[in-house]
Amino acid sequence: VAISVLPILHDRTLRPGALEPFAVEGDGRYDFGTPNQEYFDRVGRFTELAFEHDLHPLLVLLWCNYVPGTWGAELTPWGVMPTEGRRQYWDAVLKACGGRQPIFALSGDDRFDSPAANDAYREMMLWVSSDAPDCLITAHSAPTAKLPDDFADSPDFDFFVYQSGHDIDAQERCYELAALYRQRAIMKPVINLE
């Protein structure tokens, strides 16, 4: 089960009283330096429930709107997490998982065409592989993405996932994208998330 840990800001219904992952400033923006413990406690409980029901959660850490230079960040520029906030965020996620071993997706729906975003994902991969070495690592990519070679070939990057898309007129992506990943020099399992 693929789950974005954080709200997908460009595709979200706001509900009164909804829990936010971070403190909210007067202008409605997140204070990324102040994780909301109640929110991350809920992340932990939902992760625990998934395992109790024999589901293995794939937790998407940084949907593309939280990193700079992506199409998602263009839609919600106020939602880009500053570099110094990412470590606190990762620490909150790690604590919430409480020793359980979800799969971690570094990215959500990214094209990997932003050097700054790719640097954020590299940083996250380093932290995940160091702090949660028994957890599998992957990246959720957009249908048109080209995963950087250093990600794809990293020994810390365990398998490829892709989304074939939401377009009925592009059904060929289901097998064409899988074939692209299977042609890589370093072979790893490939899963279509959609």
mmCIF file of C-alpha atoms in Angstrom:
data_model
loop_
_atom_site.group_PDB
_atom_site.id
_atom_site.type_symbol
_atom_site.label_atom_id
_atom_site.label_comp_id
_atom_site.label_asym_id
_atom_site.label_seq_id
_atom_site.Cartn_x
_atom_site.Cartn_y
_atom_site.Cartn_z
ATOM 1 C CA VAL A 1 0.000 0.000 0.000
ATOM 2 C CA ALA A 2 1.572 3.297 -1.118
ATOM 3 C CA ILE A 3 0.894 6.140 1.326
ATOM 4 C CA SER A 4 2.193 9.692 1.247
ATOM 5 C CA VAL A 5 3.335 10.545 4.773
ATOM 6 C CA LEU A 6 2.597 14.231 4.151
ATOM 7 C CA PRO A 7 -0.473 15.776 2.517
ATOM 8 C CA ILE A 8 -0.255 16.094 -1.265
ATOM 9 C CA LEU A 9 -0.672 19.845 -1.334
ATOM 10 C CA HIS A 10 -1.714 20.330 -4.959
ATOM 11 C CA ASP A 11 -4.411 17.641 -4.768
ATOM 12 C CA ARG A 12 -6.015 17.979 -1.368
ATOM 13 C CA THR A 13 -9.373 18.623 0.175
ATOM 14 C CA LEU A 14 -9.047 20.846 3.236
ATOM 15 C CA ARG A 15 -11.219 19.818 6.157
ATOM 16 C CA PRO A 16 -11.917 21.866 9.266
ATOM 17 C CA GLY A 17 -10.056 20.370 12.188
ATOM 18 C CA ALA A 18 -7.813 18.173 10.051
ATOM 19 C CA LEU A 19 -4.463 17.349 11.616
ATOM 20 C CA GLU A 20 -1.535 19.125 10.013
ATOM 21 C CA PRO A 21 1.962 17.585 10.018
ATOM 22 C CA PHE A 22 3.627 20.792 11.199
ATOM 23 C CA ALA A 23 2.677 23.864 13.192
ATOM 24 C CA VAL A 24 0.783 26.337 11.006
ATOM 25 C CA GLU A 25 1.890 29.953 10.890
ATOM 26 C CA GLY A 26 -0.490 32.922 10.805
ATOM 27 C CA ASP A 27 -0.457 33.042 7.000
ATOM 28 C CA GLY A 28 -1.379 29.343 6.759
ATOM 29 C CA ARG A 29 2.101 28.128 5.829
ATOM 30 C CA TYR A 30 3.787 25.240 7.581
ATOM 31 C CA ASP A 31 6.495 25.864 10.145
ATOM 32 C CA PHE A 32 8.615 22.934 8.987
ATOM 33 C CA GLY A 33 10.835 23.263 12.046
ATOM 34 C CA THR A 34 7.951 22.286 14.333
ATOM 35 C CA PRO A 35 6.590 18.801 13.567
ATOM 36 C CA ASN A 36 3.146 18.114 15.062
ATOM 37 C CA GLN A 37 3.673 15.153 17.392
ATOM 38 C CA GLU A 38 -0.011 14.182 17.280
ATOM 39 C CA TYR A 39 0.174 13.906 13.473
ATOM 40 C CA PHE A 40 3.280 11.713 13.585
ATOM 41 C CA ASP A 41 1.779 9.575 16.348
ATOM 42 C CA ARG A 42 -1.067 8.934 13.900
ATOM 43 C CA VAL A 43 1.432 8.066 11.169
ATOM 44 C CA GLY A 44 2.889 5.503 13.570
ATOM 45 C CA ARG A 45 -0.511 4.078 14.456
ATOM 46 C CA PHE A 46 -1.564 3.785 10.797
ATOM 47 C CA THR A 47 1.733 2.079 9.977
ATOM 48 C CA GLU A 48 1.183 -0.333 12.850
ATOM 49 C CA LEU A 49 -2.381 -1.046 11.670
ATOM 50 C CA ALA A 50 -1.173 -1.774 8.153
ATOM 51 C CA PHE A 51 1.220 -4.420 9.446
ATOM 52 C CA GLU A 52 -1.479 -5.851 11.735
ATOM 53 C CA HIS A 53 -3.680 -6.352 8.652
ATOM 54 C CA ASP A 54 -0.884 -8.029 6.668
ATOM 55 C CA LEU A 55 -0.324 -4.977 4.465
ATOM 56 C CA HIS A 56 3.194 -3.732 3.871
ATOM 57 C CA PRO A 57 3.181 0.073 3.702
ATOM 58 C CA LEU A 58 5.297 1.931 1.183
ATOM 59 C CA LEU A 59 5.699 5.339 2.805
ATOM 60 C CA VAL A 60 6.325 8.169 0.354
ATOM 61 C CA LEU A 61 8.605 10.587 2.201
ATOM 62 C CA LEU A 62 8.806 13.668 -0.024
ATOM 63 C CA TRP A 63 5.969 14.193 -2.489
ATOM 64 C CA CYS A 64 7.302 16.419 -5.269
ATOM 65 C CA ASN A 65 5.621 19.556 -3.885
ATOM 66 C CA TYR A 66 7.951 19.477 -0.832
ATOM 67 C CA VAL A 67 11.215 19.789 -2.791
ATOM 68 C CA PRO A 68 12.430 22.713 -4.951
ATOM 69 C CA GLY A 69 12.259 22.943 -8.709
ATOM 70 C CA THR A 70 9.511 20.382 -9.353
ATOM 71 C CA TRP A 71 6.170 20.711 -11.093
ATOM 72 C CA GLY A 72 4.502 20.221 -7.693
ATOM 73 C CA ALA A 73 6.561 22.997 -6.118
ATOM 74 C CA GLU A 74 5.476 25.348 -8.919
ATOM 75 C CA LEU A 75 1.845 24.747 -7.920
ATOM 76 C CA THR A 76 2.446 25.190 -4.167
ATOM 77 C CA PRO A 77 5.709 27.146 -3.722
ATOM 78 C CA TRP A 78 4.833 27.857 -0.079
ATOM 79 C CA GLY A 79 5.038 24.102 0.599
ATOM 80 C CA VAL A 80 8.712 23.582 -0.258
ATOM 81 C CA MET A 81 10.419 22.208 2.837
ATOM 82 C CA PRO A 82 13.670 24.006 3.646
ATOM 83 C CA THR A 83 16.815 21.912 3.875
ATOM 84 C CA GLU A 84 17.092 22.326 7.642
ATOM 85 C CA GLY A 85 13.508 21.094 8.129
ATOM 86 C CA ARG A 86 14.007 17.819 6.271
ATOM 87 C CA ARG A 87 16.169 16.243 8.972
ATOM 88 C CA GLN A 88 13.643 17.016 11.716
ATOM 89 C CA TYR A 89 10.917 15.616 9.482
ATOM 90 C CA TRP A 90 12.853 12.393 8.813
ATOM 91 C CA ASP A 91 13.548 11.991 12.545
ATOM 92 C CA ALA A 92 9.787 12.343 13.234
ATOM 93 C CA VAL A 93 8.965 9.690 10.602
ATOM 94 C CA LEU A 94 11.623 7.316 11.915
ATOM 95 C CA LYS A 95 10.351 7.684 15.472
ATOM 96 C CA ALA A 96 6.757 7.180 14.305
ATOM 97 C CA CYS A 97 7.667 3.889 12.625
ATOM 98 C CA GLY A 98 8.818 2.580 15.997
ATOM 99 C CA GLY A 99 11.207 -0.034 14.661
ATOM 100 C CA ARG A 100 8.737 -1.422 12.104
ATOM 101 C CA GLN A 101 10.113 -1.853 8.613
ATOM 102 C CA PRO A 102 7.995 -0.089 6.005
ATOM 103 C CA ILE A 103 9.295 0.429 2.510
ATOM 104 C CA PHE A 104 10.393 4.019 1.965
ATOM 105 C CA ALA A 105 9.863 5.868 -1.322
ATOM 106 C CA LEU A 106 12.147 8.882 -1.439
ATOM 107 C CA SER A 107 9.958 10.804 -3.871
ATOM 108 C CA GLY A 108 6.376 11.152 -4.948
ATOM 109 C CA ASP A 109 5.373 11.671 -8.586
ATOM 110 C CA ASP A 110 8.634 13.365 -9.564
ATOM 111 C CA ARG A 111 10.210 13.661 -13.012
ATOM 112 C CA PHE A 112 13.743 13.926 -11.563
ATOM 113 C CA ASP A 113 14.512 16.953 -13.730
ATOM 114 C CA SER A 114 15.368 19.329 -10.861
ATOM 115 C CA PRO A 115 18.958 19.140 -9.548
ATOM 116 C CA ALA A 116 17.866 20.706 -6.245
ATOM 117 C CA ALA A 117 15.070 18.151 -5.782
ATOM 118 C CA ASN A 118 17.400 15.292 -6.689
ATOM 119 C CA ASP A 119 19.862 16.525 -4.063
ATOM 120 C CA ALA A 120 17.060 16.448 -1.464
ATOM 121 C CA TYR A 121 16.230 12.852 -2.433
ATOM 122 C CA ARG A 122 19.910 11.859 -2.265
ATOM 123 C CA GLU A 123 20.134 13.350 1.209
ATOM 124 C CA MET A 124 17.009 11.433 2.269
ATOM 125 C CA MET A 125 18.381 8.187 0.810
ATOM 126 C CA LEU A 126 21.532 8.641 2.878
ATOM 127 C CA TRP A 127 19.525 9.136 6.070
ATOM 128 C CA VAL A 128 17.154 6.237 5.405
ATOM 129 C CA SER A 129 19.945 3.805 4.525
ATOM 130 C CA SER A 130 21.911 4.886 7.598
ATOM 131 C CA ASP A 131 19.079 5.106 10.159
ATOM 132 C CA ALA A 132 16.824 2.306 8.871
ATOM 133 C CA PRO A 133 19.227 -0.111 7.140
ATOM 134 C CA ASP A 134 16.735 -3.002 7.127
ATOM 135 C CA CYS A 135 14.083 -1.027 5.229
ATOM 136 C CA LEU A 136 13.789 -1.170 1.461
ATOM 137 C CA ILE A 137 14.231 2.071 -0.495
ATOM 138 C CA THR A 138 12.721 3.080 -3.831
ATOM 139 C CA ALA A 139 11.283 6.202 -5.521
ATOM 140 C CA HIS A 140 7.786 6.895 -6.865
ATOM 141 C CA SER A 141 8.240 8.510 -10.262
ATOM 142 C CA ALA A 142 6.035 10.302 -12.768
ATOM 143 C CA PRO A 143 5.281 8.387 -15.989
ATOM 144 C CA THR A 144 7.734 10.565 -17.950
ATOM 145 C CA ALA A 145 10.539 10.376 -15.383
ATOM 146 C CA LYS A 146 14.132 9.424 -16.050
ATOM 147 C CA LEU A 147 15.600 8.186 -12.784
ATOM 148 C CA PRO A 148 19.177 9.486 -12.346
ATOM 149 C CA ASP A 149 21.776 6.741 -12.764
ATOM 150 C CA ASP A 150 23.297 7.360 -9.341
ATOM 151 C CA PHE A 151 19.888 6.617 -7.767
ATOM 152 C CA ALA A 152 19.110 3.611 -9.919
ATOM 153 C CA ASP A 153 22.551 2.056 -9.538
ATOM 154 C CA SER A 154 23.022 2.808 -5.835
ATOM 155 C CA PRO A 155 23.338 -0.269 -3.616
ATOM 156 C CA ASP A 156 20.996 1.557 -1.209
ATOM 157 C CA PHE A 157 18.244 1.745 -3.856
ATOM 158 C CA ASP A 158 16.517 -1.634 -3.732
ATOM 159 C CA PHE A 159 13.961 -1.790 -6.543
ATOM 160 C CA PHE A 160 12.166 0.251 -9.187
ATOM 161 C CA VAL A 161 8.563 1.367 -8.996
ATOM 162 C CA TYR A 162 6.774 3.409 -11.586
ATOM 163 C CA GLN A 163 3.315 4.689 -12.318
ATOM 164 C CA SER A 164 1.949 3.937 -15.732
ATOM 165 C CA GLY A 165 -0.321 6.954 -15.382
ATOM 166 C CA HIS A 166 -3.991 7.827 -15.272
ATOM 167 C CA ASP A 167 -4.446 8.120 -19.042
ATOM 168 C CA ILE A 168 -6.615 5.542 -20.785
ATOM 169 C CA ASP A 169 -4.985 6.522 -24.080
ATOM 170 C CA ALA A 170 -1.501 5.527 -22.826
ATOM 171 C CA GLN A 171 -2.042 1.934 -21.707
ATOM 172 C CA GLU A 172 1.202 0.907 -23.408
ATOM 173 C CA ARG A 173 3.072 2.569 -20.553
ATOM 174 C CA CYS A 174 2.230 -0.471 -18.407
ATOM 175 C CA TYR A 175 4.758 -2.588 -20.303
ATOM 176 C CA GLU A 176 6.973 0.046 -21.961
ATOM 177 C CA LEU A 177 8.069 1.589 -18.665
ATOM 178 C CA ALA A 178 8.738 -1.814 -17.133
ATOM 179 C CA ALA A 179 10.862 -2.700 -20.174
ATOM 180 C CA LEU A 180 12.931 0.476 -19.742
ATOM 181 C CA TYR A 181 13.775 -0.431 -16.150
ATOM 182 C CA ARG A 182 14.548 -4.038 -17.104
ATOM 183 C CA GLN A 183 17.132 -2.772 -19.632
ATOM 184 C CA ARG A 184 19.271 -1.145 -16.972
ATOM 185 C CA ALA A 185 22.780 -2.496 -16.478
ATOM 186 C CA ILE A 186 22.106 -3.216 -12.808
ATOM 187 C CA MET A 187 18.991 -5.374 -12.653
ATOM 188 C CA LYS A 188 16.525 -4.872 -9.802
ATOM 189 C CA PRO A 189 12.872 -5.859 -9.326
ATOM 190 C CA VAL A 190 10.304 -3.635 -11.077
ATOM 191 C CA ILE A 191 6.758 -2.906 -9.838
ATOM 192 C CA ASN A 192 3.988 -0.868 -11.463
ATOM 193 C CA LEU A 193 2.311 1.019 -8.600
ATOM 194 C CA GLU A 194 -0.807 1.615 -10.679
#
